[in-house]
C-alpha cells in the first residue's frame, strides 16, 4: 500500500526534524563552551593564570597592561550585594503577603503587574539609575560620585524583586494546606503560621529563588554599564565608581578592537569567568529547587 | 504578660504584617510609576514626527530614532523567523516523542542551564561564531541569530507548558480514528496549544526588543544614517541608540534618550499587555 508507506516515511522525516531541533540547544551550549574555551586558551598563552587571578590591577586598555580580574569581580560582587540586600527583604515579604494574606483577586492582578518590572528593558533601568536615583542619593550622601555602585545596585535590586517574589511564592504555594491548618488549629495567627511553618517548610525553594536572583545580578549588564562607571578598582565603597565584569565587556565591544589582539581576548576570558560563576549558581539553584520538590511529592 | 494580652499583641502583629506586606508589594509598582513619570517628564516634549522619522545626528535637536526603529524591526523579525520554528519543534519533540532516557534528561538539563546564561555571554557566542567564524559580519543576520539562540530556551519552555496542558483524551480520540502521530500533533495538539505558544512567543519578542548587551557585543553600530535594505546590512537598534545617547554628556542627548525610552517602553508594555490579555482569554475560553 503506497499511501501508508508514504505516511510512514513522512512520520520518520518529521521525527528526525523535531529531534534535530531539540539537539540545536545542545549545539548552542557546545558553541558557547567552544568559543569561550578557544579564545580563553589563546588569552592564557599570553597572560599567566596566576596573574589573572591574583593581580589587583586591570588595565588591558592602557600601555602599562595588567590583567588581574579581581577589580572587575570586586565591582560585580559589590553591586550584586547591594542588589540582593534590597531585593531579598522586599521579595520575601511580598511573597509571604501574596501567598498567605492576599485575596485571590489581589494576587491575580498584582503578580502579572510585578512581572512587568522584569520586562522593562535594562537600558531603561540604567537611565533611571543614572539620572533619577543618583541625584536622589546625592541628597543623602553629598559625596557620592556621578557614577556609583550604590544606585546601580539598588535599581538592579528592583529589577530582581519579581524573580525572587514570584519563585518564592510558588514555593510557599506548594506547601500543603494541612501544615497551615495544623498551625492555625492550635491558635497560631497567620503571621506565626507564615514565619514558623510556611517559610521554613519552603526554605529550599526560597533559597533557590535567592540564588537565581544572585545569578541574574552577576550577569546583568546595561544598568552597570550606564550607571556604575567604567573604573575597575578594588573597593567596597558603594559611593565610588567601579566596573563590573559585564560592563567591561561592553566597554571593549564599543571600541573597534581588531580580532586577535590581547584586548579582544580579554573579553572572552572575562566572559568565561562569568559563565562559570553563573553556571555554578544556576546548578545550585536547580538542585535546591529539586530538593524542595521531593519533600512533598 | 497575661494570656489575653499576648493574644491581642499577636493579632496586632498579624494585622501590622498584612499592611506591611501590602505596602512592600506595592513598592515595585511605585518604582514603576516613578520611573514612567520620570521618563515622561524628561522626554515627552521631544516626541514628535520629526523625532520618529529622522536619522541620528551630531546635533541633539535634529537627531531621530528612525534607523533604530527599523533596525529593531529587522532584527526581531529575523529572530522570530529562526527561533519560533526551531523552539516549537524542539518542544514537540521533548513532550510528544522523547522517551525518558539519558538523551531526554541531557536535553532538559541543557535547556534549563541555557535559560540561566547571562545575555552578554550570548553576545560573545554571536561574536565568535556568527561574526567571525561564519563571516556574517556585524549584520542584521548575525544579530538576529544571536538573539534567536538567546530566546530559544524561553520559547521551548513556554511551548512545553502549553503542550502539557492538553489532556490525553484529545490525543487518544484522534488516534482512535486512525491518525498517525504527526497527524495528531499537527491537526489537534498544535492548534489547541496555539494560545499558550503565542503567549510565550510574544513575551520573548518583548525581551528581544529590549536586549542591548548581546547586540553591542557582536558590534552593532551606534550611528546608522540609512535604512537597512537586507539581512546582511549593518544595523542599530532602539536600546543601542538609547544607550549611546545616555552615554553622552550633552543635555540634549539625554532628552533624546528619554524620548527613545518612551517609544521603547510603549512598545514593550503594549506587547506584554497583549501577552497577559491573551493568556487570560485563553485560560477562560478553554474548558476541556
PDB file of C-alpha atoms in Angstrom, chain B residues 100-283:
ATOM      1  CA  UNK B 100      12.585   9.412  29.340  1.00  0.00           C
ATOM      2  CA  UNK B 101      16.120   8.241  28.648  1.00  0.00           C
ATOM      3  CA  UNK B 102      19.542   9.811  29.102  1.00  0.00           C
ATOM      4  CA  UNK B 103      19.146  11.941  25.967  1.00  0.00           C
ATOM      5  CA  UNK B 104      15.900  13.381  27.273  1.00  0.00           C
ATOM      6  CA  UNK B 105      17.496  14.272  30.601  1.00  0.00           C
ATOM      7  CA  UNK B 106      20.539  15.753  28.867  1.00  0.00           C
ATOM      8  CA  UNK B 107      18.281  17.963  26.734  1.00  0.00           C
ATOM      9  CA  UNK B 108      16.217  19.061  29.733  1.00  0.00           C
ATOM     10  CA  UNK B 109      19.195  19.941  31.923  1.00  0.00           C
ATOM     11  CA  UNK B 110      20.839  21.681  28.996  1.00  0.00           C
ATOM     12  CA  UNK B 111      17.823  23.861  28.232  1.00  0.00           C
ATOM     13  CA  UNK B 112      17.394  24.782  31.902  1.00  0.00           C
ATOM     14  CA  UNK B 113      21.038  25.827  32.060  1.00  0.00           C
ATOM     15  CA  UNK B 114      20.873  27.802  28.807  1.00  0.00           C
ATOM     16  CA  UNK B 115      17.958  29.780  30.217  1.00  0.00           C
ATOM     17  CA  UNK B 116      20.244  30.967  33.013  1.00  0.00           C
ATOM     18  CA  UNK B 117      23.222  32.009  30.874  1.00  0.00           C
ATOM     19  CA  UNK B 118      23.650  35.821  31.014  1.00  0.00           C
ATOM     20  CA  UNK B 119      22.680  37.511  27.757  1.00  0.00           C
ATOM     21  CA  UNK B 120      26.115  39.070  27.294  1.00  0.00           C
ATOM     22  CA  UNK B 121      27.591  35.551  27.020  1.00  0.00           C
ATOM     23  CA  UNK B 122      25.270  35.003  24.051  1.00  0.00           C
ATOM     24  CA  UNK B 123      26.802  38.171  22.655  1.00  0.00           C
ATOM     25  CA  UNK B 124      30.283  36.631  22.924  1.00  0.00           C
ATOM     26  CA  UNK B 125      28.952  33.473  21.261  1.00  0.00           C
ATOM     27  CA  UNK B 126      27.489  35.555  18.443  1.00  0.00           C
ATOM     28  CA  UNK B 127      30.748  37.480  18.054  1.00  0.00           C
ATOM     29  CA  UNK B 128      32.868  34.325  17.941  1.00  0.00           C
ATOM     30  CA  UNK B 129      30.502  32.127  15.933  1.00  0.00           C
ATOM     31  CA  UNK B 130      28.465  34.310  13.577  1.00  0.00           C
ATOM     32  CA  UNK B 131      30.527  37.476  13.155  1.00  0.00           C
ATOM     33  CA  UNK B 132      33.978  35.821  12.959  1.00  0.00           C
ATOM     34  CA  UNK B 133      33.799  32.089  12.108  1.00  0.00           C
ATOM     35  CA  UNK B 134      30.825  32.247   9.745  1.00  0.00           C
ATOM     36  CA  UNK B 135      31.911  35.707   8.498  1.00  0.00           C
ATOM     37  CA  UNK B 136      28.434  37.194   8.645  1.00  0.00           C
ATOM     38  CA  UNK B 137      29.953  40.478   9.817  1.00  0.00           C
ATOM     39  CA  UNK B 138      28.097  42.883  12.063  1.00  0.00           C
ATOM     40  CA  UNK B 139      24.903  42.282  10.149  1.00  0.00           C
ATOM     41  CA  UNK B 140      21.215  42.030  10.926  1.00  0.00           C
ATOM     42  CA  UNK B 141      21.505  38.293  10.307  1.00  0.00           C
ATOM     43  CA  UNK B 142      24.267  37.889  12.913  1.00  0.00           C
ATOM     44  CA  UNK B 143      22.266  39.933  15.434  1.00  0.00           C
ATOM     45  CA  UNK B 144      19.030  38.067  14.716  1.00  0.00           C
ATOM     46  CA  UNK B 145      20.671  34.657  15.040  1.00  0.00           C
ATOM     47  CA  UNK B 146      22.348  35.668  18.304  1.00  0.00           C
ATOM     48  CA  UNK B 147      19.038  36.776  19.807  1.00  0.00           C
ATOM     49  CA  UNK B 148      17.347  33.643  18.420  1.00  0.00           C
ATOM     50  CA  UNK B 149      19.714  31.426  20.422  1.00  0.00           C
ATOM     51  CA  UNK B 150      19.042  33.596  23.465  1.00  0.00           C
ATOM     52  CA  UNK B 151      15.264  33.215  23.160  1.00  0.00           C
ATOM     53  CA  UNK B 152      15.218  29.527  22.270  1.00  0.00           C
ATOM     54  CA  UNK B 153      15.078  28.190  25.872  1.00  0.00           C
ATOM     55  CA  UNK B 154      12.242  30.607  26.683  1.00  0.00           C
ATOM     56  CA  UNK B 155      10.167  29.541  23.673  1.00  0.00           C
ATOM     57  CA  UNK B 156      10.836  25.844  24.292  1.00  0.00           C
ATOM     58  CA  UNK B 157       9.737  26.092  27.919  1.00  0.00           C
ATOM     59  CA  UNK B 158       6.583  28.076  27.140  1.00  0.00           C
ATOM     60  CA  UNK B 159       5.601  25.673  24.341  1.00  0.00           C
ATOM     61  CA  UNK B 160       6.152  22.616  26.548  1.00  0.00           C
ATOM     62  CA  UNK B 161       3.938  24.193  29.172  1.00  0.00           C
ATOM     63  CA  UNK B 162       1.207  24.709  26.566  1.00  0.00           C
ATOM     64  CA  UNK B 163       1.531  21.151  25.228  1.00  0.00           C
ATOM     65  CA  UNK B 164       1.392  19.653  28.695  1.00  0.00           C
ATOM     66  CA  UNK B 165      -1.908  21.387  29.390  1.00  0.00           C
ATOM     67  CA  UNK B 166      -3.664  19.395  26.659  1.00  0.00           C
ATOM     68  CA  UNK B 167      -5.423  16.356  28.072  1.00  0.00           C
ATOM     69  CA  UNK B 168      -4.560  12.839  26.932  1.00  0.00           C
ATOM     70  CA  UNK B 169      -8.135  12.246  25.767  1.00  0.00           C
ATOM     71  CA  UNK B 170      -7.666  14.642  22.823  1.00  0.00           C
ATOM     72  CA  UNK B 171      -4.727  12.560  21.603  1.00  0.00           C
ATOM     73  CA  UNK B 172      -6.491   9.273  22.244  1.00  0.00           C
ATOM     74  CA  UNK B 173      -9.605  10.416  20.385  1.00  0.00           C
ATOM     75  CA  UNK B 174      -7.538  11.233  17.309  1.00  0.00           C
ATOM     76  CA  UNK B 175      -5.549   8.001  17.489  1.00  0.00           C
ATOM     77  CA  UNK B 176      -8.802   6.044  17.756  1.00  0.00           C
ATOM     78  CA  UNK B 177      -9.782   7.440  14.363  1.00  0.00           C
ATOM     79  CA  UNK B 178      -6.573   6.063  12.903  1.00  0.00           C
ATOM     80  CA  UNK B 179      -4.484   9.230  12.745  1.00  0.00           C
ATOM     81  CA  UNK B 180      -0.697   8.933  12.751  1.00  0.00           C
ATOM     82  CA  UNK B 181       1.314  10.620  15.463  1.00  0.00           C
ATOM     83  CA  UNK B 182       2.252  13.637  13.348  1.00  0.00           C
ATOM     84  CA  UNK B 183      -1.354  13.981  12.147  1.00  0.00           C
ATOM     85  CA  UNK B 184      -2.481  14.097  15.767  1.00  0.00           C
ATOM     86  CA  UNK B 185       0.095  16.735  16.602  1.00  0.00           C
ATOM     87  CA  UNK B 186      -0.490  18.900  13.549  1.00  0.00           C
ATOM     88  CA  UNK B 187      -4.235  18.559  13.444  1.00  0.00           C
ATOM     89  CA  UNK B 188      -5.142  18.534  17.125  1.00  0.00           C
ATOM     90  CA  UNK B 189      -2.349  19.303  19.572  1.00  0.00           C
ATOM     91  CA  UNK B 190      -0.698  22.339  17.959  1.00  0.00           C
ATOM     92  CA  UNK B 191      -3.988  24.159  17.197  1.00  0.00           C
ATOM     93  CA  UNK B 192      -5.180  23.522  20.733  1.00  0.00           C
ATOM     94  CA  UNK B 193      -1.894  24.745  22.241  1.00  0.00           C
ATOM     95  CA  UNK B 194      -1.715  27.759  19.949  1.00  0.00           C
ATOM     96  CA  UNK B 195      -2.805  30.302  22.579  1.00  0.00           C
ATOM     97  CA  UNK B 196      -0.161  29.200  25.065  1.00  0.00           C
ATOM     98  CA  UNK B 197       2.554  29.065  22.422  1.00  0.00           C
ATOM     99  CA  UNK B 198       1.682  32.556  21.164  1.00  0.00           C
ATOM    100  CA  UNK B 199       1.821  33.950  24.698  1.00  0.00           C
ATOM    101  CA  UNK B 200       5.350  32.601  25.074  1.00  0.00           C
ATOM    102  CA  UNK B 201       6.395  33.895  21.665  1.00  0.00           C
ATOM    103  CA  UNK B 202       5.016  37.369  22.352  1.00  0.00           C
ATOM    104  CA  UNK B 203       6.807  37.573  25.704  1.00  0.00           C
ATOM    105  CA  UNK B 204      10.073  36.546  24.102  1.00  0.00           C
ATOM    106  CA  UNK B 205       9.621  39.156  21.358  1.00  0.00           C
ATOM    107  CA  UNK B 206       9.291  41.822  24.035  1.00  0.00           C
ATOM    108  CA  UNK B 207      12.511  40.535  25.564  1.00  0.00           C
ATOM    109  CA  UNK B 208      14.258  40.628  22.178  1.00  0.00           C
ATOM    110  CA  UNK B 209      13.230  44.230  21.563  1.00  0.00           C
ATOM    111  CA  UNK B 210      14.783  45.342  24.848  1.00  0.00           C
ATOM    112  CA  UNK B 211      18.002  43.313  24.667  1.00  0.00           C
ATOM    113  CA  UNK B 212      21.045  45.523  24.403  1.00  0.00           C
ATOM    114  CA  UNK B 213      24.172  43.796  25.678  1.00  0.00           C
ATOM    115  CA  UNK B 214      24.426  40.928  23.149  1.00  0.00           C
ATOM    116  CA  UNK B 215      23.907  43.286  20.212  1.00  0.00           C
ATOM    117  CA  UNK B 216      26.596  45.656  21.483  1.00  0.00           C
ATOM    118  CA  UNK B 217      28.930  42.708  21.982  1.00  0.00           C
ATOM    119  CA  UNK B 218      28.555  41.459  18.424  1.00  0.00           C
ATOM    120  CA  UNK B 219      29.373  45.026  17.366  1.00  0.00           C
ATOM    121  CA  UNK B 220      26.094  46.567  16.251  1.00  0.00           C
ATOM    122  CA  UNK B 221      26.822  50.154  15.311  1.00  0.00           C
ATOM    123  CA  UNK B 222      25.525  53.220  17.073  1.00  0.00           C
ATOM    124  CA  UNK B 223      25.466  55.570  14.121  1.00  0.00           C
ATOM    125  CA  UNK B 224      23.416  54.400  11.145  1.00  0.00           C
ATOM    126  CA  UNK B 225      22.123  57.101   8.817  1.00  0.00           C
ATOM    127  CA  UNK B 226      20.311  54.859   6.360  1.00  0.00           C
ATOM    128  CA  UNK B 227      17.633  52.195   6.385  1.00  0.00           C
ATOM    129  CA  UNK B 228      18.713  48.543   6.119  1.00  0.00           C
ATOM    130  CA  UNK B 229      17.841  47.002   2.755  1.00  0.00           C
ATOM    131  CA  UNK B 230      18.577  43.361   3.557  1.00  0.00           C
ATOM    132  CA  UNK B 231      19.709  40.906   6.230  1.00  0.00           C
ATOM    133  CA  UNK B 232      23.399  41.435   5.521  1.00  0.00           C
ATOM    134  CA  UNK B 233      23.321  45.182   6.207  1.00  0.00           C
ATOM    135  CA  UNK B 234      24.798  46.728   9.353  1.00  0.00           C
ATOM    136  CA  UNK B 235      22.227  47.948  11.829  1.00  0.00           C
ATOM    137  CA  UNK B 236      21.483  49.712  15.066  1.00  0.00           C
ATOM    138  CA  UNK B 237      18.578  49.032  17.414  1.00  0.00           C
ATOM    139  CA  UNK B 238      16.404  51.085  19.759  1.00  0.00           C
ATOM    140  CA  UNK B 239      18.127  50.150  23.048  1.00  0.00           C
ATOM    141  CA  UNK B 240      21.571  50.674  21.497  1.00  0.00           C
ATOM    142  CA  UNK B 241      20.672  54.161  20.302  1.00  0.00           C
ATOM    143  CA  UNK B 242      19.280  54.947  23.768  1.00  0.00           C
ATOM    144  CA  UNK B 243      22.479  53.682  25.399  1.00  0.00           C
ATOM    145  CA  UNK B 244      24.519  55.813  23.022  1.00  0.00           C
ATOM    146  CA  UNK B 245      22.506  58.934  23.868  1.00  0.00           C
ATOM    147  CA  UNK B 246      22.640  58.270  27.637  1.00  0.00           C
ATOM    148  CA  UNK B 247      26.428  57.952  27.440  1.00  0.00           C
ATOM    149  CA  UNK B 248      26.876  61.452  26.056  1.00  0.00           C
ATOM    150  CA  UNK B 249      27.355  64.453  28.309  1.00  0.00           C
ATOM    151  CA  UNK B 250      25.185  66.991  26.430  1.00  0.00           C
ATOM    152  CA  UNK B 251      21.783  67.622  27.953  1.00  0.00           C
ATOM    153  CA  UNK B 252      20.058  67.454  24.571  1.00  0.00           C
ATOM    154  CA  UNK B 253      21.071  63.848  24.044  1.00  0.00           C
ATOM    155  CA  UNK B 254      19.733  62.868  27.470  1.00  0.00           C
ATOM    156  CA  UNK B 255      16.362  64.279  26.409  1.00  0.00           C
ATOM    157  CA  UNK B 256      16.617  62.224  23.223  1.00  0.00           C
ATOM    158  CA  UNK B 257      17.374  59.154  25.353  1.00  0.00           C
ATOM    159  CA  UNK B 258      14.248  59.770  27.424  1.00  0.00           C
ATOM    160  CA  UNK B 259      12.156  60.189  24.283  1.00  0.00           C
ATOM    161  CA  UNK B 260      13.607  56.963  22.871  1.00  0.00           C
ATOM    162  CA  UNK B 261      12.826  55.192  26.136  1.00  0.00           C
ATOM    163  CA  UNK B 262       9.204  56.324  25.909  1.00  0.00           C
ATOM    164  CA  UNK B 263       8.925  54.732  22.459  1.00  0.00           C
ATOM    165  CA  UNK B 264      10.694  51.548  23.622  1.00  0.00           C
ATOM    166  CA  UNK B 265       8.651  51.259  26.832  1.00  0.00           C
ATOM    167  CA  UNK B 266       5.412  51.932  24.985  1.00  0.00           C
ATOM    168  CA  UNK B 267       6.111  49.031  22.627  1.00  0.00           C
ATOM    169  CA  UNK B 268       7.370  46.716  25.410  1.00  0.00           C
ATOM    170  CA  UNK B 269       4.448  47.342  27.724  1.00  0.00           C
ATOM    171  CA  UNK B 270       1.978  47.081  24.854  1.00  0.00           C
ATOM    172  CA  UNK B 271       3.394  43.688  23.849  1.00  0.00           C
ATOM    173  CA  UNK B 272       3.436  42.434  27.433  1.00  0.00           C
ATOM    174  CA  UNK B 273      -0.099  43.633  27.964  1.00  0.00           C
ATOM    175  CA  UNK B 274      -1.134  41.742  24.842  1.00  0.00           C
ATOM    176  CA  UNK B 275       0.516  38.568  26.167  1.00  0.00           C
ATOM    177  CA  UNK B 276      -1.190  38.868  29.545  1.00  0.00           C
ATOM    178  CA  UNK B 277      -4.528  39.523  27.871  1.00  0.00           C
ATOM    179  CA  UNK B 278      -4.044  36.556  25.536  1.00  0.00           C
ATOM    180  CA  UNK B 279      -3.174  34.253  28.434  1.00  0.00           C
ATOM    181  CA  UNK B 280      -6.199  35.429  30.371  1.00  0.00           C
ATOM    182  CA  UNK B 281      -8.586  34.979  27.452  1.00  0.00           C
ATOM    183  CA  UNK B 282      -7.115  31.623  26.602  1.00  0.00           C
ATOM    184  CA  UNK B 283      -7.490  30.339  30.154  1.00  0.00           C
TER     185      UNK B 283
END
